[in-house]
Short mmCIF file of C-alpha atoms in Angstrom, two decimals:
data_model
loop_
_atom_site.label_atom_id
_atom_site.label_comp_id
_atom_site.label_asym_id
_atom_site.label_seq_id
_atom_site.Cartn_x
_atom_site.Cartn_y
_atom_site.Cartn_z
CA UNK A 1 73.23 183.09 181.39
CA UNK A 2 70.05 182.45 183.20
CA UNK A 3 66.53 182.07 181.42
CA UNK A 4 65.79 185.96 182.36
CA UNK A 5 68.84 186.94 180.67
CA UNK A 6 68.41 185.23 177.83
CA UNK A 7 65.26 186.63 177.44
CA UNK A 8 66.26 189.91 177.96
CA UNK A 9 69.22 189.33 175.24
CA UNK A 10 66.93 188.04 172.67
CA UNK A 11 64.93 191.07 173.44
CA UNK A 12 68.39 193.47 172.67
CA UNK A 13 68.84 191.41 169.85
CA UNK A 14 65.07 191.96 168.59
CA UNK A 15 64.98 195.52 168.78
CA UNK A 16 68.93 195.73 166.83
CA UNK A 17 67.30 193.87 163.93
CA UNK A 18 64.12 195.74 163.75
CA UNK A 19 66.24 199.07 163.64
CA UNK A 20 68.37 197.78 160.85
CA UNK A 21 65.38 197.31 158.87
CA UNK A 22 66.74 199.86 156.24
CA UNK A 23 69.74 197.92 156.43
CA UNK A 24 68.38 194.53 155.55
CA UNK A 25 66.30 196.20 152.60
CA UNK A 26 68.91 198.04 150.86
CA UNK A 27 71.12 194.78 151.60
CA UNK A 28 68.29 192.82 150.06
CA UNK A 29 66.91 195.14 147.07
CA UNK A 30 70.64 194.73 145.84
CA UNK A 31 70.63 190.97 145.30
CA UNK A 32 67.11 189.92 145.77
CA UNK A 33 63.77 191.24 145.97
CA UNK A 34 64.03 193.29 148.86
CA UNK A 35 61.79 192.06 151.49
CA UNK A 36 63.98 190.74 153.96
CA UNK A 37 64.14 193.93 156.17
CA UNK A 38 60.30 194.02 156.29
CA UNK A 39 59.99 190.41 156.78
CA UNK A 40 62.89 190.23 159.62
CA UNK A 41 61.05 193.58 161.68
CA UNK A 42 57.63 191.76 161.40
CA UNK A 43 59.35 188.72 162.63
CA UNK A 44 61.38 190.17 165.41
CA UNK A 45 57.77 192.35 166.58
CA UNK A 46 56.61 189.00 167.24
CA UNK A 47 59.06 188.23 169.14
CA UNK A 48 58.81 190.88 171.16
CA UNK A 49 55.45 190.48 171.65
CA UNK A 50 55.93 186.81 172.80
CA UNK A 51 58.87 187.59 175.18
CA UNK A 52 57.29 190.94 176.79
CA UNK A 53 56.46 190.10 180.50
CA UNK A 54 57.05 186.33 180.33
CA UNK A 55 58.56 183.88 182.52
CA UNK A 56 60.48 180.99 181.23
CA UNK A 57 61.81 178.39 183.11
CA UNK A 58 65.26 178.21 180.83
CA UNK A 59 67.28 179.40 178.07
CA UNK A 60 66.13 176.78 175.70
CA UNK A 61 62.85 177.80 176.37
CA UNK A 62 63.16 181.41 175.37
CA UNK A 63 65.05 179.98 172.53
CA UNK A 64 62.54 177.62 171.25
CA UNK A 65 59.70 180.46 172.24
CA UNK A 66 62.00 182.81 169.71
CA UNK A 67 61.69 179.91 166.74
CA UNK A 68 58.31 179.91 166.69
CA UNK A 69 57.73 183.33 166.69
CA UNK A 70 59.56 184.00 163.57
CA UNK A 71 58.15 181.10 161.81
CA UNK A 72 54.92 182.17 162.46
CA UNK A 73 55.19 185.96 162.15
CA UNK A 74 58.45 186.64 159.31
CA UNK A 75 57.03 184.68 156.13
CA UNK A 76 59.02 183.76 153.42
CA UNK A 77 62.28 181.33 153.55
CA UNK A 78 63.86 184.35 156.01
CA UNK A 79 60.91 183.29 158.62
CA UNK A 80 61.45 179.16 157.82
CA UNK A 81 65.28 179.46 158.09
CA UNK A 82 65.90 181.87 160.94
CA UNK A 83 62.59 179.69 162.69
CA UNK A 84 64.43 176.82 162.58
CA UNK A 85 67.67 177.90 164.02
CA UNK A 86 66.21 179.23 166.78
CA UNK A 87 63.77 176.22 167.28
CA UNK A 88 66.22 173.64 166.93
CA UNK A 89 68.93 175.57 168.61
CA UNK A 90 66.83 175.96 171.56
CA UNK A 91 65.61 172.55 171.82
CA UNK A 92 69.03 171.29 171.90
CA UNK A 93 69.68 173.11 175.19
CA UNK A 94 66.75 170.84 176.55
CA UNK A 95 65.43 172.14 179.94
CA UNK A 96 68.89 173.39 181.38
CA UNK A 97 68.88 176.38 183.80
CA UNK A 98 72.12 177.75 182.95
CA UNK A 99 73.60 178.57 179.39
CA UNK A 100 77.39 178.22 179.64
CA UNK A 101 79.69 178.83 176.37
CA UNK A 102 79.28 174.85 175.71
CA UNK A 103 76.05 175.52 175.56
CA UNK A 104 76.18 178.20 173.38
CA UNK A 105 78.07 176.22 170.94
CA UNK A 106 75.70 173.32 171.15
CA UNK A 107 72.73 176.19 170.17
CA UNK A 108 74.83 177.39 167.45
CA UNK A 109 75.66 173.84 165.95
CA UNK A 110 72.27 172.52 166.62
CA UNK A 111 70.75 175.61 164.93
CA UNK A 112 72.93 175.15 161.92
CA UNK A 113 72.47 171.63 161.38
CA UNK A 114 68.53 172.45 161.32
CA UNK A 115 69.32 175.81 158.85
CA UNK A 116 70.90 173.46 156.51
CA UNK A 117 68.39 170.43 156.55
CA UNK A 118 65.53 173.45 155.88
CA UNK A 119 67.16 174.88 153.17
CA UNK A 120 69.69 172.62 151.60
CA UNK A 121 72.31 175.42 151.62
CA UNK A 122 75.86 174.86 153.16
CA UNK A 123 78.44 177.52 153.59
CA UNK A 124 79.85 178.99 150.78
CA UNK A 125 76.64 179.79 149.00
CA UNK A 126 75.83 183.34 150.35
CA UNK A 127 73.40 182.82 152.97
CA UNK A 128 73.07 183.09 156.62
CA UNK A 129 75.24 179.91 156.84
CA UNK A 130 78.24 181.86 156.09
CA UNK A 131 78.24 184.28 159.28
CA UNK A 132 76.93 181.00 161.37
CA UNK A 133 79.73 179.05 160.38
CA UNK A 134 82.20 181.39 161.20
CA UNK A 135 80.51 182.27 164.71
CA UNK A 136 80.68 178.58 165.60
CA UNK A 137 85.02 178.09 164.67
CA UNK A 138 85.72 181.40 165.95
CA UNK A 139 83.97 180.19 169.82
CA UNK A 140 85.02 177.02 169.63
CA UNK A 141 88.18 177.75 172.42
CA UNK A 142 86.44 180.44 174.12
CA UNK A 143 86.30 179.29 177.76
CA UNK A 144 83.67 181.26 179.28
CA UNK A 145 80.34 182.43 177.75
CA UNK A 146 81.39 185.96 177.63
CA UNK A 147 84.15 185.32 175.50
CA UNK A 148 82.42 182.88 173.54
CA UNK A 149 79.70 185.76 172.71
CA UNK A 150 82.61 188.19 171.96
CA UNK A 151 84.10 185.34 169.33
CA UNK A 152 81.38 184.37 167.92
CA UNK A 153 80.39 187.88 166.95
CA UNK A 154 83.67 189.39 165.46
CA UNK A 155 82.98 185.29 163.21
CA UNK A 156 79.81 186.18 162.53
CA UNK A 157 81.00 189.66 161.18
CA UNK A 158 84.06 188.36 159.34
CA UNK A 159 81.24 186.25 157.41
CA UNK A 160 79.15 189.17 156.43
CA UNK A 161 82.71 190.55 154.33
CA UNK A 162 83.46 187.45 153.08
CA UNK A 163 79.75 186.96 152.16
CA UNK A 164 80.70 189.92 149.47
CA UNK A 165 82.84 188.11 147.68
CA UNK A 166 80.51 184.91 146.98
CA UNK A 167 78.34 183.78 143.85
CA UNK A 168 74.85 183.34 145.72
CA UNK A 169 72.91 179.89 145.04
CA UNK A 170 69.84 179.93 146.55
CA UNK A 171 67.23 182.77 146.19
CA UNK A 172 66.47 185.15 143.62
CA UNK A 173 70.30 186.45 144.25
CA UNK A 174 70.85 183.13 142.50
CA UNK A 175 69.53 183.89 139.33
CA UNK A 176 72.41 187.21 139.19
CA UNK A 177 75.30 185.05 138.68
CA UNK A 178 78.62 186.67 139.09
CA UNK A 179 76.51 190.30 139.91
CA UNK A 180 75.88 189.06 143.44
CA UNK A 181 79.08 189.62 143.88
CA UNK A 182 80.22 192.84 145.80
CA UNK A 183 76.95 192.67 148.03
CA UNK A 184 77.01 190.97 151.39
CA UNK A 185 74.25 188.96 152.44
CA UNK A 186 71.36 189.91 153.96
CA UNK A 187 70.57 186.71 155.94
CA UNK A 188 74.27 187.00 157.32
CA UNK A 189 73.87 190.77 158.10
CA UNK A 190 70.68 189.41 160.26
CA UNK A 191 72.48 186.60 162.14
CA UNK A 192 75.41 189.41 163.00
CA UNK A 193 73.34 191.82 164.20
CA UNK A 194 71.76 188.99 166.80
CA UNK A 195 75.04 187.43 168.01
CA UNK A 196 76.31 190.98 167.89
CA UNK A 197 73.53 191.85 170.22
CA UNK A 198 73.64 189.08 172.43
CA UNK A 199 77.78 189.98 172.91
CA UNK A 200 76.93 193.89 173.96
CA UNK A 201 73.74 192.36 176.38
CA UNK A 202 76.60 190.09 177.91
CA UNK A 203 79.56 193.07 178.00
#
C-alpha cells in the first residue's frame, strides 16, 4: 500500500467513524458520559480536512499527518489516545514508500506501545487496547497485507465482544463497577470500525 492509498484508506476509515457517530454515543452514554461519538466525528472532520487534496510522500506520513489531527481536533483522552496511536504508529514506519503486512504490524505494535505509555491502560481493562491487541495476534501470520487487514479486523471485532464482558478501569466507566459489564467499549468500537475500514479499502 502506497502513500496515496493509504491516504485514501484513512479517508474510508474517517468517513465509517464519523457515520457511526450515533454508535459511539449510545456506546458511550451507557458506560460513560457520552461524548465519545461527538468527540471521534470532530476528530475524524479534521482529518479529513488535513488529508483532502494532499500529497504525501509515504504511508507513515499520512499516518503521522492522521495523529496530529485527532490530537488537535477530538479533545478529551479519546483525542490523546487515538493521537498517539496514529502518531507513533506512523512514525515507526519512518519514510518507507511501501506498507507491506510487516509493516502493518510494526504500525499496530508501535501504536500500542504509545496507547499504553499515554494512558497507563493495558488490555483487559475495557479500552481501545482490547480490540488493538487482538488485531495485532490475529495478523501476526498473515503473509500479505491484504490478509493481514482481513485478520486484523475480524481481532479487532472479536475484542469489541469480549470488551462486553470486562469490569472497565479507566474513565468514568470505572467508577460503575461490575455495571460496565454487558456494554462493549466505545474506544474498541472506534479502533474496529478503522481497521474494519482499512480491510474493505484493501478488498
Amino acid at each position: 500500500m502506497n502513500a496515496e492509498e493509504t491516504r485514501l484508506a484513512m479517508l474510508a476509515a474517517a468517513e465509517a467513524v464519523i457515520a457511526a457517530e450515533p454508535i459511539l454515543t449510545d456506546a458511550d452514554r451507557a458506560i460513560g458520559d457520552g461524548d465519545h461519538g461527538i468527540g471521534m466525528r470532530r476528530g475524524f472532520l479534521g482529518v479529513q480536512e488535513k488529508l483532502a487534496g494532499e500529497t504525501f510522500v509515504s504511508p507513515g506520513a499520512v499516518l503521522k499527518a492522521t495523529g496530529m489531527a485527532l490530537l488537535s481536533k477530538t479533545g478529551g483522552a479519546a483525542g490523546a489516545v487515538f493521537g498517539s496511536f496514529f502518531r507513533a504508529g506512523g512514525q515507526a514506519l519512518g519514510e518507507a514508500a511501501e506498507l507491506d503486512a510487516e509493516d502493518f504490524r510494526t504500525f499496530l505494535t508501535a501504536g500500542r506501545e504509545a496507547v499504553m505509555k499515554r494512558g497507563g491502560a493495558a488490555e483487559g481493562d475495557k479500552t481501545m487496547l482490547d480490540a488493538l491487541g487482538p488485531a495485532i495476534s490475529a495478523s501476526a501470520e498473515a503473509g500479505d497485507l491484504r490478509s493481514a487487514l482481513k485478520a486484523a479486523a475480524e481481532g479487532a471485532e472479536q475484542g469489541v465482544e469480549a470488551t462486553k464482558t470486562m469490569v472497565a478501569r479507566f474513565g468514568k466507566a470505572k467508577t460503575l463497577g461490575e455495571r460496565a459489564v454487558g456494554h462493549p467499549d466505545p474506544g474498541a468500537i472506534s479502533l474496529s470500525l478503522v481497521l474494519r475500514a482499512w480491510r474493505d479499502a484493501m478488498a
